[in-house]
Tab-separated table of C-alpha atoms in Angstrom:
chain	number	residue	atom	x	y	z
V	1	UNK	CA	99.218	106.408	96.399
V	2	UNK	CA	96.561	108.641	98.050
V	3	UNK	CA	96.927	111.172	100.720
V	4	UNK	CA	94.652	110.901	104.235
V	5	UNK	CA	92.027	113.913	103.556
V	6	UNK	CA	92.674	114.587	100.224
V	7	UNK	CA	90.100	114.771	98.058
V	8	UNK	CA	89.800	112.657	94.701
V	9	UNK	CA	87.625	112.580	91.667
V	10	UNK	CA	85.796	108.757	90.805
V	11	UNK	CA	87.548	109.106	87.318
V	12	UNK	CA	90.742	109.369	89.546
V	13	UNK	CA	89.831	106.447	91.966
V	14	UNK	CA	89.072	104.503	89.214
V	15	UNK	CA	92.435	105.393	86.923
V	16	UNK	CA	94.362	104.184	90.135
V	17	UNK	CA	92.798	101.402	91.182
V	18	UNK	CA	90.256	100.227	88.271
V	19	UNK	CA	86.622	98.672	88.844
V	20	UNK	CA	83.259	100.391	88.169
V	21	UNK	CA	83.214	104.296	88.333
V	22	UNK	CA	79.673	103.814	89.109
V	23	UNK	CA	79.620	101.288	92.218
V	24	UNK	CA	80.415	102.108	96.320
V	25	UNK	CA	82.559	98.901	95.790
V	26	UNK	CA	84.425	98.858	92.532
V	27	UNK	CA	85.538	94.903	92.126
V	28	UNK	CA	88.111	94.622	89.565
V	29	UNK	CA	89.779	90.738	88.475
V	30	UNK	CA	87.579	89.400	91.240
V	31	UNK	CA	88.709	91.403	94.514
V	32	UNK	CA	86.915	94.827	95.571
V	33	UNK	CA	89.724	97.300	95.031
V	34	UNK	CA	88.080	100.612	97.012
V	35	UNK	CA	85.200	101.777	98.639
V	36	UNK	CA	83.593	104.912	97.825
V	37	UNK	CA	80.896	105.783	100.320
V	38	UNK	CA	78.099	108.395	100.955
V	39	UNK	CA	77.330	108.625	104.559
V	40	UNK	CA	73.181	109.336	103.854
V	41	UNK	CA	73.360	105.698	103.289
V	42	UNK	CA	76.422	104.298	105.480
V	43	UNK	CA	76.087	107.064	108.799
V	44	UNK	CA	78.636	104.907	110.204
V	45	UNK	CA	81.343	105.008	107.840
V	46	UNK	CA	84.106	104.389	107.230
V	47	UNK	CA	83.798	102.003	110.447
V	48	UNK	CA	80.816	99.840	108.789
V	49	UNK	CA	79.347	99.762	105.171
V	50	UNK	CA	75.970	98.638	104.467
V	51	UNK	CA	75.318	96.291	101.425
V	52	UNK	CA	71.566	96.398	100.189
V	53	UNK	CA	69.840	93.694	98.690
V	54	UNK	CA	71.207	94.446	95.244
V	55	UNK	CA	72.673	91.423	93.596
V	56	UNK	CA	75.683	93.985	92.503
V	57	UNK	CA	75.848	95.037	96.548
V	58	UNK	CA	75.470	91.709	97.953
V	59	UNK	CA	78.205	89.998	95.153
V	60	UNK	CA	80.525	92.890	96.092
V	61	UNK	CA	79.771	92.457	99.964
V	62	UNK	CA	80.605	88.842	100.183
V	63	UNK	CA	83.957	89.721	97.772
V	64	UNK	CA	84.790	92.007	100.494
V	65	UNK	CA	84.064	89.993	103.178
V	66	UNK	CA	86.143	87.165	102.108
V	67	UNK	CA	89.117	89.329	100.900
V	68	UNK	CA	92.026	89.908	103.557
V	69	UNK	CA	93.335	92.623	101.565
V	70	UNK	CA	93.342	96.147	102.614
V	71	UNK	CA	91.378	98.395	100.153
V	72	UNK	CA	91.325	102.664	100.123
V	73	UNK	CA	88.044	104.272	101.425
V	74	UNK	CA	87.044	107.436	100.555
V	75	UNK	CA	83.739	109.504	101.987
V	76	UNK	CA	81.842	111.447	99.590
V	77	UNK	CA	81.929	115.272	100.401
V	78	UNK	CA	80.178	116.751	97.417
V	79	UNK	CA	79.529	115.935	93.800
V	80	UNK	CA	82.504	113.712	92.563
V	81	UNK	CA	84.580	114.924	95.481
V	82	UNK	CA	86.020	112.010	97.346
V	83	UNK	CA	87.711	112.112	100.545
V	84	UNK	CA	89.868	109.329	101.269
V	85	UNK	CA	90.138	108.275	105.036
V	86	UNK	CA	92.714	105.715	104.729
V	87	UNK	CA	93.295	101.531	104.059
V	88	UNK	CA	90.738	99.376	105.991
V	89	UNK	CA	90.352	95.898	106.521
V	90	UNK	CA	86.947	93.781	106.972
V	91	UNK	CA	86.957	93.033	110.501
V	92	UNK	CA	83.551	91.391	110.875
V	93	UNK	CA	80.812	90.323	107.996
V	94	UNK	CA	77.247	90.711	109.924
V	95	UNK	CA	74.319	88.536	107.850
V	96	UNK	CA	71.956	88.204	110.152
V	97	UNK	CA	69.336	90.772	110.302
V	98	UNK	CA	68.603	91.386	114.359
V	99	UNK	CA	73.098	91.760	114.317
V	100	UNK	CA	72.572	93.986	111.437
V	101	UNK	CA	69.838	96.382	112.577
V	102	UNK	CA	71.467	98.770	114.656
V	103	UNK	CA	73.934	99.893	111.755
V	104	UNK	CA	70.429	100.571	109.568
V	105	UNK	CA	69.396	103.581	111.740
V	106	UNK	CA	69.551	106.572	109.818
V	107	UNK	CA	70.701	104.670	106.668
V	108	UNK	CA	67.763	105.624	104.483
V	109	UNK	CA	67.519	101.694	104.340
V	110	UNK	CA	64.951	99.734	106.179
V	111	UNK	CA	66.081	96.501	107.799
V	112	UNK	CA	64.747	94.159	105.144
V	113	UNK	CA	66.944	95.942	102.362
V	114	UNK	CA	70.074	95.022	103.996
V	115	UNK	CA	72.182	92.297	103.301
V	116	UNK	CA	75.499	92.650	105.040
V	117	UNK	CA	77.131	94.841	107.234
V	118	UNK	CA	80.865	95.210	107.374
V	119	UNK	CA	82.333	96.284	110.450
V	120	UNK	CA	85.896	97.597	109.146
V	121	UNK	CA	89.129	98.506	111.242
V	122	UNK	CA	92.245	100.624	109.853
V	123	UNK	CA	94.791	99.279	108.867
C-alpha cells in the first residue's frame, strides 16, 4: 500500500486508511489505523511516540497499546508531507512517569504532560 520513504499527503493517509486527518493517531471503528508523527514533539520516533495528557492522546494511546495490529508510520518532513518509515508494532506501553521521562527530553513536553510512551519495533 505505501512505499518505505515515500512521501504522502494526510488527505492521502487518510483516503487509505480512514480516521481523523487532524490527529498523530487516526482511530477509525475502534483500532488506531496510522501514526503520523512530528519529531519536535516525538525526537525519538518512529521507535517511541509520546501521548500527552489530552483525553484524544491518552484514548488513542491506550487503543494503541492494546492493539496487536501493525499500523503505517509516517514522519512529518514539511507541511502535509509525510514520510512513511514502515509497519510497527507496540512493543512496550510505559505509564509511569520516572519510566517515561527519559523519552520527554527534547519533546517540547514537560514530564507532567505525558501520559504514555510507546516503545515501537518494526515489523
Amino acid at each position: 500500500m505505501f512505499e518505505i520513504d515515500k512521501q504522502y499527503t494526510r488527505e492521502f493517509i487518510h483516503t487509505a486508511c480512514g480516521g481523523s486527518k487532524q490527529a498523530f493517531l487516526p482511530t477509525k471503528n475502534g483500532k488506531v489505523v496510522a501514526a503520523c508523527l512530528r519529531t519536535d514533539l516525538n525526537p525519538h520516533a518512529p521507535d517511541v511516540i509520546l501521548c500527552d495528557g489530552s483525553a484524544s492522546a491518552r484514548a488513542a494511546g491506550r487503543t494503541l497499546a492494546a492493539q496487536r495490529d501493525a499500523i503505517p508510520v509516517f514522519i512529518k518532513m514539511e507541511t502535509d508531507a509525510f514520510r512513511f518509515v514502515g509497519q510497527y508494532v507496540v512493543s512496550e506501553s510505559l505509564t509511569a512517569p520516572l519510566d517515561c521521562a527519559p523519552y520527554v527530553r527534547n519533546s517540547g513536553f514537560t514530564s507532567g504532560q505525558i501520559s504514555r510512551v510507546l516503545k515501537l519495533r518494526r515489523c
